[in-house]
Coordinates of C-alpha atoms in Angstrom, one line a residue:
M1 CA -7.7 -23.6 -14.3
F2 CA -8.1 -26.6 -12.0
G3 CA -9.9 -28.4 -14.8
C4 CA -6.5 -28.8 -16.4
L5 CA -5.1 -30.8 -13.5
P6 CA -5.5 -34.2 -15.1
F7 CA -3.4 -33.1 -18.1
F8 CA -0.6 -31.9 -15.8
E9 CA -0.7 -35.0 -13.7
S10 CA -0.3 -37.1 -16.9
A11 CA 2.8 -35.1 -17.5
G12 CA 4.2 -36.0 -14.1
I13 CA 3.2 -32.8 -12.3
K14 CA 1.0 -33.6 -9.3
A15 CA -2.0 -31.6 -8.4
D16 CA -0.4 -31.0 -5.0
F17 CA 2.0 -28.6 -6.7
F18 CA -0.9 -26.3 -7.7
L19 CA -2.6 -26.5 -4.3
S20 CA 0.7 -25.5 -2.6
V21 CA 2.2 -23.0 -4.9
F22 CA -1.1 -21.2 -5.3
S23 CA -1.9 -21.3 -1.6
K24 CA -1.0 -18.9 1.2
E25 CA -1.7 -21.7 3.7
D26 CA 0.4 -24.6 2.5
I27 CA 3.7 -22.8 2.3
T28 CA 5.3 -21.1 5.4
Y29 CA 5.6 -17.6 4.0
T30 CA 7.6 -14.8 5.3
T31 CA 6.0 -13.4 8.4
Y32 CA 6.2 -10.2 10.4
R33 CA 5.9 -9.3 14.0
K34 CA 3.0 -6.8 14.1
D35 CA 2.5 -7.3 17.8
K36 CA 5.8 -5.7 18.7
N37 CA 5.9 -2.9 16.2
M38 CA 4.8 0.6 16.9
V39 CA 1.8 1.7 14.8
F40 CA 0.1 5.1 14.5
S41 CA -3.2 3.7 15.8
S42 CA -1.8 2.8 19.2
I43 CA -1.7 4.5 22.6
P44 CA 2.1 4.5 23.0
F45 CA 2.5 6.3 19.7
L46 CA -0.3 8.8 20.1
F47 CA 0.4 9.8 23.7
Y48 CA 4.1 9.2 24.2
F49 CA 6.2 8.9 21.1
L50 CA 4.6 11.5 18.8
P51 CA 4.3 14.3 21.4
A52 CA 7.9 13.8 22.4
V53 CA 9.1 13.8 18.8
I54 CA 7.2 16.9 17.9
V55 CA 8.6 18.9 20.9
A56 CA 12.2 17.7 20.2
Y57 CA 11.8 18.4 16.5
F58 CA 10.7 22.0 16.9
V59 CA 13.2 22.7 19.7
A60 CA 15.9 21.5 17.3
A61 CA 14.4 23.6 14.4
L62 CA 14.5 26.7 16.6
I63 CA 18.2 26.1 17.5
H64 CA 19.4 25.4 14.0
R65 CA 16.9 23.9 11.6
K66 CA 19.4 23.1 8.8
V67 CA 21.7 21.2 11.1
Y68 CA 19.5 19.6 13.8
A69 CA 15.9 19.3 12.4
N70 CA 16.7 16.4 10.0
A71 CA 19.0 14.8 12.6
V72 CA 16.1 14.7 15.1
L73 CA 13.8 13.3 12.4
L74 CA 16.4 10.6 11.6
A75 CA 16.9 9.7 15.2
S76 CA 13.2 9.4 15.9
S77 CA 12.6 7.4 12.7
L78 CA 15.3 4.9 13.7
L79 CA 13.8 4.7 17.2
F80 CA 10.3 4.1 15.7
Y81 CA 11.7 1.4 13.4
A82 CA 13.8 -0.3 16.1
W83 CA 10.9 -0.3 18.6
G84 CA 9.7 -3.7 17.4
E85 CA 12.6 -5.2 15.4
P86 CA 16.0 -3.5 16.1
K87 CA 18.0 -6.2 14.3
Y88 CA 16.4 -5.2 11.0
M89 CA 17.4 -1.6 11.5
V90 CA 20.9 -2.7 10.3
L91 CA 19.3 -3.9 7.0
M92 CA 17.6 -0.5 6.5
V93 CA 20.7 1.4 7.4
A94 CA 22.8 -0.7 5.1
S95 CA 20.4 -0.2 2.2
T96 CA 20.5 3.5 2.8
V97 CA 24.3 3.7 2.9
I98 CA 24.5 1.6 -0.3
G99 CA 22.1 3.8 -2.2
F100 CA 23.9 7.0 -0.9
G101 CA 27.4 5.8 -1.7
F102 CA 26.8 4.3 -5.1
S103 CA 24.8 7.3 -6.2
L104 CA 27.7 9.6 -5.4
I105 CA 29.9 7.3 -7.5
T106 CA 27.3 7.4 -10.3
E107 CA 27.2 11.2 -10.4
M108 CA 30.9 11.6 -10.4
A109 CA 31.3 9.0 -13.2
M110 CA 28.6 10.8 -15.3
K111 CA 30.4 14.1 -14.8
A112 CA 33.6 12.5 -15.9
E113 CA 31.8 11.0 -18.9
K114 CA 32.6 7.5 -17.6
K115 CA 29.3 6.0 -18.5
A116 CA 30.3 2.4 -18.1
L117 CA 31.3 3.1 -14.5
A118 CA 28.1 5.0 -13.9
R119 CA 26.1 2.1 -15.3
L120 CA 28.0 -0.4 -13.2
S121 CA 27.4 1.7 -10.0
L122 CA 23.7 1.9 -10.8
I123 CA 23.5 -1.8 -11.4
L124 CA 25.2 -2.6 -8.1
A125 CA 23.0 -0.2 -6.1
V126 CA 19.8 -1.6 -7.7
G127 CA 20.9 -5.2 -7.6
I128 CA 22.0 -5.3 -4.0
N129 CA 18.8 -3.6 -2.8
L130 CA 16.6 -5.8 -4.9
A131 CA 18.5 -8.9 -3.7
A132 CA 17.8 -7.9 -0.1
L133 CA 14.1 -7.4 -0.9
G134 CA 14.0 -10.8 -2.6
V135 CA 15.7 -12.7 0.2
F136 CA 13.6 -11.1 3.0
K137 CA 10.3 -11.1 1.2
Y138 CA 10.3 -13.9 -1.3
A139 CA 12.8 -16.6 -0.1
D140 CA 10.3 -18.9 1.5
F141 CA 7.9 -18.5 -1.5
A142 CA 10.6 -19.3 -4.0
I143 CA 12.1 -22.3 -2.1
G144 CA 8.6 -23.6 -1.3
G145 CA 7.8 -23.5 -5.1
V146 CA 11.0 -25.3 -5.9
N147 CA 10.3 -28.0 -3.3
T148 CA 6.8 -28.8 -4.6
L149 CA 7.9 -28.6 -8.3
F150 CA 10.9 -30.9 -8.0
G151 CA 9.8 -33.0 -5.0
L152 CA 12.6 -31.6 -2.9
N153 CA 12.7 -30.9 0.9
L154 CA 14.8 -27.8 1.1
T155 CA 14.5 -26.1 4.5
L156 CA 12.6 -22.8 4.4
P157 CA 14.5 -19.9 6.0
G158 CA 11.4 -18.6 7.8
I159 CA 12.8 -15.1 7.7
A160 CA 10.6 -12.5 9.3
L161 CA 9.5 -9.7 6.9
P162 CA 11.1 -6.3 7.9
I163 CA 8.3 -3.7 8.1
G164 CA 8.2 -1.2 5.3
I165 CA 11.0 -2.9 3.2
S166 CA 9.1 -2.7 0.0
F167 CA 8.5 1.1 0.5
Y168 CA 12.0 2.2 1.5
T169 CA 13.6 -0.1 -1.1
F170 CA 11.5 1.5 -3.9
Q171 CA 12.4 4.9 -2.7
I172 CA 16.1 4.1 -2.8
L173 CA 15.8 2.5 -6.2
S174 CA 14.0 5.6 -7.7
Y175 CA 16.6 7.9 -6.2
C176 CA 19.5 5.9 -7.7
V177 CA 17.8 5.8 -11.1
D178 CA 17.0 9.5 -11.0
V179 CA 20.6 10.4 -10.2
Y180 CA 21.8 8.2 -13.1
R181 CA 19.3 9.9 -15.4
G182 CA 20.5 13.4 -14.2
D183 CA 17.0 14.2 -12.9
V184 CA 18.3 15.1 -9.4
P185 CA 21.7 15.8 -8.0
A186 CA 23.2 13.2 -5.6
Q187 CA 22.6 14.1 -2.0
K188 CA 26.0 14.9 -0.3
N189 CA 24.7 14.9 3.3
I190 CA 24.2 11.4 4.6
I191 CA 21.9 12.6 7.4
N192 CA 19.6 14.3 5.0
F193 CA 19.4 11.3 2.8
A194 CA 18.9 8.9 5.6
A195 CA 16.2 11.1 7.0
Y196 CA 14.4 10.9 3.6
V197 CA 14.7 7.1 3.4
T198 CA 13.8 6.3 7.0
M199 CA 11.2 9.0 7.6
F200 CA 8.7 7.4 10.0
P201 CA 5.5 9.2 8.9
Q202 CA 5.6 7.2 5.6
L203 CA 8.0 4.4 6.4
I204 CA 5.6 1.6 7.0
A205 CA 3.1 1.9 4.2
G206 CA 3.9 4.9 2.1
P207 CA 3.0 6.8 0.1
I208 CA 6.1 6.1 -1.9
V209 CA 7.8 9.5 -1.7
R210 CA 10.4 10.1 -4.5
Y211 CA 13.5 12.0 -3.6
K212 CA 13.0 14.5 -6.5
D213 CA 9.7 15.5 -4.9
V214 CA 11.2 16.4 -1.5
N215 CA 14.9 17.1 -2.2
K216 CA 14.5 20.8 -1.8
Q217 CA 12.4 20.4 1.3
L218 CA 15.1 18.4 2.9
E219 CA 17.4 21.4 2.6
E220 CA 14.9 24.1 3.4
R221 CA 11.2 23.9 4.3
T222 CA 8.7 26.3 6.0
Y223 CA 7.2 25.8 9.4
S224 CA 4.0 27.5 10.6
F225 CA 1.2 27.0 13.1
E226 CA -1.2 26.7 10.1
K227 CA 0.8 23.7 8.6
V228 CA 0.9 22.0 12.0
Y229 CA -2.8 22.6 12.5
L230 CA -3.7 21.3 9.0
G231 CA -1.3 18.4 9.4
L232 CA -2.8 17.3 12.7
Q233 CA -6.3 17.6 11.3
R234 CA -5.4 15.4 8.4
F235 CA -3.7 12.9 10.7
I236 CA -6.8 12.7 12.9
I237 CA -9.1 12.1 9.9
G238 CA -6.8 9.3 8.7
L239 CA -6.7 7.8 12.2
S240 CA -10.4 7.9 12.4
K241 CA -10.8 6.1 9.1
K242 CA -8.4 3.4 10.3
V243 CA -9.9 2.9 13.8
L244 CA -13.5 3.8 13.5
L245 CA -14.1 2.3 10.0
A246 CA -11.4 -0.1 8.8
N247 CA -11.1 -1.9 12.1
I248 CA -14.8 -2.4 12.5
L249 CA -15.3 -3.5 8.9
G250 CA -12.3 -5.9 9.4
E251 CA -14.2 -7.4 12.3
L252 CA -17.1 -8.2 10.0
C253 CA -14.8 -9.8 7.5
S254 CA -13.3 -12.0 10.2
T255 CA -16.8 -12.9 11.3
F256 CA -17.7 -14.0 7.8
K257 CA -14.6 -16.2 7.5
A258 CA -15.3 -17.9 10.8
S259 CA -19.0 -18.4 10.1
E260 CA -20.5 -21.7 8.9
E261 CA -23.5 -19.9 7.5
N262 CA -23.2 -19.9 3.7
T263 CA -25.6 -17.3 2.3
V264 CA -25.6 -15.1 -0.8
L265 CA -26.2 -11.9 1.3
F266 CA -23.4 -12.7 3.7
A267 CA -21.0 -13.2 0.8
W268 CA -21.9 -9.8 -0.6
M269 CA -21.7 -8.2 2.8
Y270 CA -18.1 -9.6 3.1
A271 CA -17.2 -8.4 -0.5
V272 CA -18.3 -4.8 0.2
A273 CA -16.9 -4.8 3.8
Y274 CA -13.5 -6.0 2.6
A275 CA -13.3 -3.5 -0.2
L276 CA -14.1 -0.7 2.2
H277 CA -11.8 -2.1 4.9
V278 CA -8.8 -2.2 2.5
Y279 CA -9.6 1.4 1.4
F280 CA -10.0 2.9 4.8
D281 CA -7.0 0.9 6.2
F282 CA -4.6 2.1 3.5
S283 CA -6.0 5.5 2.7
G284 CA -6.3 6.2 6.4
Y285 CA -2.6 5.4 6.8
S286 CA -1.7 7.6 3.8
D287 CA -3.7 10.5 5.4
M288 CA -1.8 10.0 8.6
A289 CA 1.5 10.0 6.8
I290 CA 0.7 13.1 4.7
G291 CA -0.6 14.9 7.9
L292 CA 2.5 14.1 9.9
G293 CA 4.7 15.1 7.0
K294 CA 3.0 18.5 7.0
V295 CA 3.5 18.9 10.7
F296 CA 7.3 18.5 10.0
G297 CA 7.2 20.9 7.1
F298 CA 7.0 18.4 4.2
D299 CA 4.4 18.2 1.4
F300 CA 3.9 14.6 0.4
I301 CA 2.0 13.5 -2.7
E302 CA -1.6 12.3 -2.5
N303 CA -2.0 8.6 -2.6
F304 CA -5.8 8.1 -3.0
N305 CA -8.5 10.2 -4.8
Y306 CA -11.9 8.6 -4.1
P307 CA -11.3 5.5 -6.2
Y308 CA -14.8 4.0 -5.7
I309 CA -16.4 6.8 -7.8
S310 CA -14.5 5.5 -10.9
K311 CA -16.3 4.5 -14.1
S312 CA -13.7 2.0 -15.2
A313 CA -10.9 -0.1 -13.9
T314 CA -8.4 2.2 -15.7
E315 CA -9.8 5.2 -13.8
F316 CA -9.8 3.2 -10.6
W317 CA -6.0 2.7 -10.8
R318 CA -5.5 6.3 -11.5
R319 CA -7.1 7.0 -8.2
W320 CA -5.9 4.0 -6.1
H321 CA -2.4 3.8 -4.5
M322 CA -1.3 6.5 -7.0
S323 CA 2.3 6.6 -5.8
L324 CA 2.8 2.9 -6.5
G325 CA 1.1 3.1 -9.9
T326 CA 3.2 6.0 -11.1
W327 CA 6.4 4.3 -9.7
F328 CA 5.8 1.2 -11.9
R329 CA 4.9 3.4 -14.8
D330 CA 8.0 5.6 -14.7
Y331 CA 10.6 2.9 -13.6
V332 CA 9.3 -0.3 -15.2
Y333 CA 6.6 0.3 -17.9
I334 CA 8.1 3.3 -19.8
P335 CA 11.7 1.9 -19.7
M336 CA 10.3 -1.3 -21.2
G337 CA 8.9 0.7 -24.1
G338 CA 5.5 1.5 -22.7
N339 CA 2.9 1.5 -25.5
R340 CA 5.4 2.7 -28.1
V341 CA 6.1 -0.9 -29.1
P342 CA 4.5 -3.5 -31.3
F343 CA 1.2 -4.9 -30.1
V344 CA 2.5 -8.2 -28.7
R345 CA 5.4 -6.5 -26.9
W346 CA 2.9 -4.0 -25.4
I347 CA 0.8 -6.8 -24.1
L348 CA 3.9 -8.4 -22.6
N349 CA 4.8 -5.0 -21.0
I350 CA 1.4 -4.7 -19.4
L351 CA 1.4 -8.3 -18.1
T352 CA 4.9 -7.9 -16.7
V353 CA 4.1 -4.7 -14.8
W354 CA 0.9 -6.0 -13.3
A355 CA 2.5 -9.3 -12.3
L356 CA 5.2 -7.4 -10.5
T357 CA 2.5 -5.1 -9.0
G358 CA 0.7 -8.2 -7.6
L359 CA 4.0 -9.8 -6.4
W360 CA 4.9 -6.5 -4.7
H361 CA 1.8 -6.9 -2.5
G362 CA 2.9 -10.4 -1.2
A363 CA 4.7 -13.6 -1.8
S364 CA 1.8 -15.7 -3.2
M365 CA 0.4 -16.7 -6.6
T366 CA -3.0 -15.3 -5.5
F367 CA -1.4 -11.8 -5.5
V368 CA 0.2 -12.4 -8.9
V369 CA -3.1 -13.5 -10.4
W370 CA -4.8 -10.5 -8.8
G371 CA -2.3 -8.3 -10.6
L372 CA -2.8 -10.2 -13.9
Y373 CA -6.5 -10.0 -13.5
F374 CA -6.3 -6.2 -13.6
A375 CA -3.8 -6.4 -16.5
V376 CA -6.3 -8.3 -18.6
L377 CA -9.1 -6.0 -17.6
L378 CA -7.1 -2.9 -18.5
V379 CA -6.2 -4.3 -21.9
L380 CA -9.8 -5.2 -22.6
E381 CA -10.9 -1.8 -21.6
K382 CA -8.4 -0.1 -23.8
L383 CA -9.2 -2.3 -26.9
F384 CA -13.0 -2.9 -26.5
I385 CA -14.8 -2.1 -23.3
K386 CA -14.0 1.7 -23.0
K387 CA -16.0 2.6 -26.1
F388 CA -18.9 0.5 -25.0
L389 CA -18.9 2.0 -21.5
E390 CA -18.9 5.6 -22.8
K391 CA -22.2 4.9 -24.5
L392 CA -23.8 3.6 -21.3
P393 CA -25.3 5.7 -18.4
A394 CA -22.8 6.6 -15.7
F395 CA -24.4 4.5 -13.0
I396 CA -23.9 1.3 -15.1
S397 CA -20.2 2.1 -15.5
H398 CA -20.0 2.5 -11.8
I399 CA -21.7 -0.8 -11.1
Y400 CA -19.3 -2.5 -13.6
T401 CA -16.3 -1.0 -11.9
L402 CA -17.4 -1.9 -8.4
L403 CA -18.2 -5.4 -9.4
A404 CA -14.7 -5.8 -11.0
V405 CA -13.0 -4.4 -7.9
F406 CA -15.0 -6.6 -5.5
I407 CA -14.0 -9.7 -7.5
S408 CA -10.4 -8.6 -7.4
F409 CA -10.3 -8.1 -3.7
I410 CA -11.9 -11.5 -3.0
I411 CA -8.9 -13.0 -4.9
F412 CA -6.6 -10.6 -3.0
D413 CA -7.8 -11.7 0.4
A414 CA -8.2 -15.4 -0.2
E415 CA -5.8 -17.9 1.3
N416 CA -5.9 -19.8 -2.0
F417 CA -7.8 -20.1 -5.2
S418 CA -10.2 -22.7 -3.9
V419 CA -11.3 -20.3 -1.1
A420 CA -11.6 -17.5 -3.6
G421 CA -13.6 -19.6 -6.0
K422 CA -16.1 -20.6 -3.2
R423 CA -16.6 -17.1 -2.0
L424 CA -17.1 -15.8 -5.6
A425 CA -19.5 -18.6 -6.4
M426 CA -21.5 -18.0 -3.2
M427 CA -22.0 -14.4 -4.2
F428 CA -23.9 -15.6 -7.2
G429 CA -25.9 -18.4 -5.5
F430 CA -23.6 -21.3 -6.2
G431 CA -22.8 -23.3 -3.1
A432 CA -25.0 -21.1 -0.9
D433 CA -27.5 -22.6 1.5
S434 CA -29.9 -19.7 1.2
F435 CA -30.1 -16.1 0.3
A436 CA -30.0 -15.0 4.0
G437 CA -29.9 -16.6 7.4
V438 CA -30.2 -15.7 11.0
E439 CA -26.5 -14.9 11.5
T440 CA -26.4 -12.9 8.2
L441 CA -29.4 -10.7 9.2
Y442 CA -28.0 -10.3 12.7
N443 CA -24.7 -9.0 11.3
L444 CA -26.5 -6.8 8.8
R445 CA -28.4 -5.1 11.6
N446 CA -25.2 -4.7 13.7
Y447 CA -23.1 -3.3 10.9
A448 CA -25.7 -1.3 8.9
V449 CA -24.7 2.1 10.3
V450 CA -21.0 1.4 9.7
F451 CA -21.8 0.4 6.1
I452 CA -23.7 3.6 5.5
I453 CA -21.0 5.8 7.0
G454 CA -18.3 3.9 5.1
I455 CA -20.1 4.2 1.7
I456 CA -20.6 8.0 2.3
A457 CA -17.0 8.5 3.5
A458 CA -15.7 6.7 0.4
M459 CA -17.3 9.3 -1.8
P460 CA -16.3 13.0 -2.0
V461 CA -19.3 14.1 0.1
A462 CA -17.2 15.7 2.8
K463 CA -14.9 17.3 0.3
V464 CA -17.8 19.0 -1.5
F465 CA -19.4 20.0 1.8
K466 CA -16.1 21.6 2.9
E467 CA -15.7 23.5 -0.3
K468 CA -19.3 24.9 -0.1
V469 CA -19.5 25.4 3.6
K470 CA -16.5 27.2 5.2
L471 CA -16.3 25.7 8.7
S472 CA -15.0 27.9 11.5
P473 CA -11.5 26.7 12.6
Y474 CA -13.0 26.3 16.1
V475 CA -15.8 24.0 14.8
A476 CA -13.2 22.0 12.9
M477 CA -11.0 21.7 16.0
L478 CA -14.1 20.6 18.0
L479 CA -14.9 17.9 15.4
C480 CA -11.3 16.7 15.5
A481 CA -11.4 16.6 19.3
V482 CA -14.6 14.5 19.2
L483 CA -13.1 12.1 16.6
F484 CA -9.8 11.8 18.6
T485 CA -11.7 11.1 21.8
A486 CA -13.8 8.4 20.0
V487 CA -10.6 6.8 18.6
T488 CA -8.9 6.8 22.0
A489 CA -12.0 5.1 23.5
F490 CA -11.9 2.4 20.8
L491 CA -8.2 1.8 21.2
V492 CA -8.4 1.5 25.0
D493 CA -11.4 -0.7 24.9
G494 CA -10.8 -2.8 21.7
S495 CA -8.3 -5.5 20.8
F496 CA -9.0 -5.7 17.0
N497 CA -6.4 -3.4 15.5
P498 CA -4.6 -5.1 12.6
F499 CA -2.8 -3.3 9.9
L500 CA -3.0 -4.8 6.4
Y501 CA 0.0 -3.1 4.8
F502 CA 2.6 -4.2 7.4
R503 CA 3.2 -7.3 5.2
F504 CA 4.4 -5.1 2.3

């Protein structure tokens, strides 16, 4: 790509444009205030907020579950959101009211056979919410690109990114579209609808819960000690994945980035560590969200299904962040015609969906290229690679998929393409000082146990064991208590507790 720079410079486009537009460092991107936000993996949430909410929730459910349970859930969700950034609660409430009001108009217009009014109502609801997402997430990125492209000096707004805006915006959009399609009735109770949009268990990082999957549960759901027990068990497993695995692996990634030792082995250690870090960080949060949902009587969809056992990139994306993949499939890809269009149009559909998928993850060209990288790979698999892979032993297909995923996440994590290129080149010996050095071997010894546990935990070993060996509930409770104690010790003693998906 950068070999083409002389051509563009001759056309009057300076190389600085590429180095800035394609960089996460050179443009002041939208930021977020993680330090002030409440997260699941924190002492205040675990020991103060969550116990208080559970007690208040079930007291309300005992008094009158249909009237008060959702009201308590809504109030606690707004408190959770407002903990770190109360001013952006107004934005979330406004988005919720807009989705609620316009969908009522849409349904009434459809019943009255006024399709033009229904379509206008849908366009306004979708347009306003997308505009808000664009301003708060992509304004700096867009203005920075315009500045470098046209040599301007427009002031960047520097707007902080409201946590969870991508998730709750997508939930509102899918609801509005489903009402227009007649797939679900419009919700008449603003408290129930607001509880769905703002629900704190999955507000920050999903899974993206569609209204049609929980609309009946908003009206009537079952509570039991068994659901609470299973929900808390799932929550503790997710919390352990986040604190005991993702955080530690994240420390190794930070060590690699800060190190001046350029070795092949260190680069591969980073590639594997980051891939596992992302997985345990995000799937851990999804586990916590699904577990808390179960405590409150909801059954949320699964979001991950052991993606690292996949034999192709296509299979990987059927197992990774499933709620996002199906959302883009149902609300972007299929409405564009899917694969029921001419070949060139199908290629365009694929590229569009995956460019948007990348852009959804962040306001940077590295994310867009990350998405397009998978688009090209999926097209090649469908046309050529799939038949070839089917003839090979399974372990070779696994190696191919893992290598493809490792490469993708190096692009995903890099500040710019130059950094990504150096890290990828180092993995294959280019630009490396040696195969391994003193610091590399020191970190390998220090993190070897975490690597082994992480690799095992990323495979369905525990799931198979659980199916074959029926653990006593008392043993399961004891294991959860041990994990929770270890997590608490890490949280009290440690300071490295980032959360990757806050930026989405």
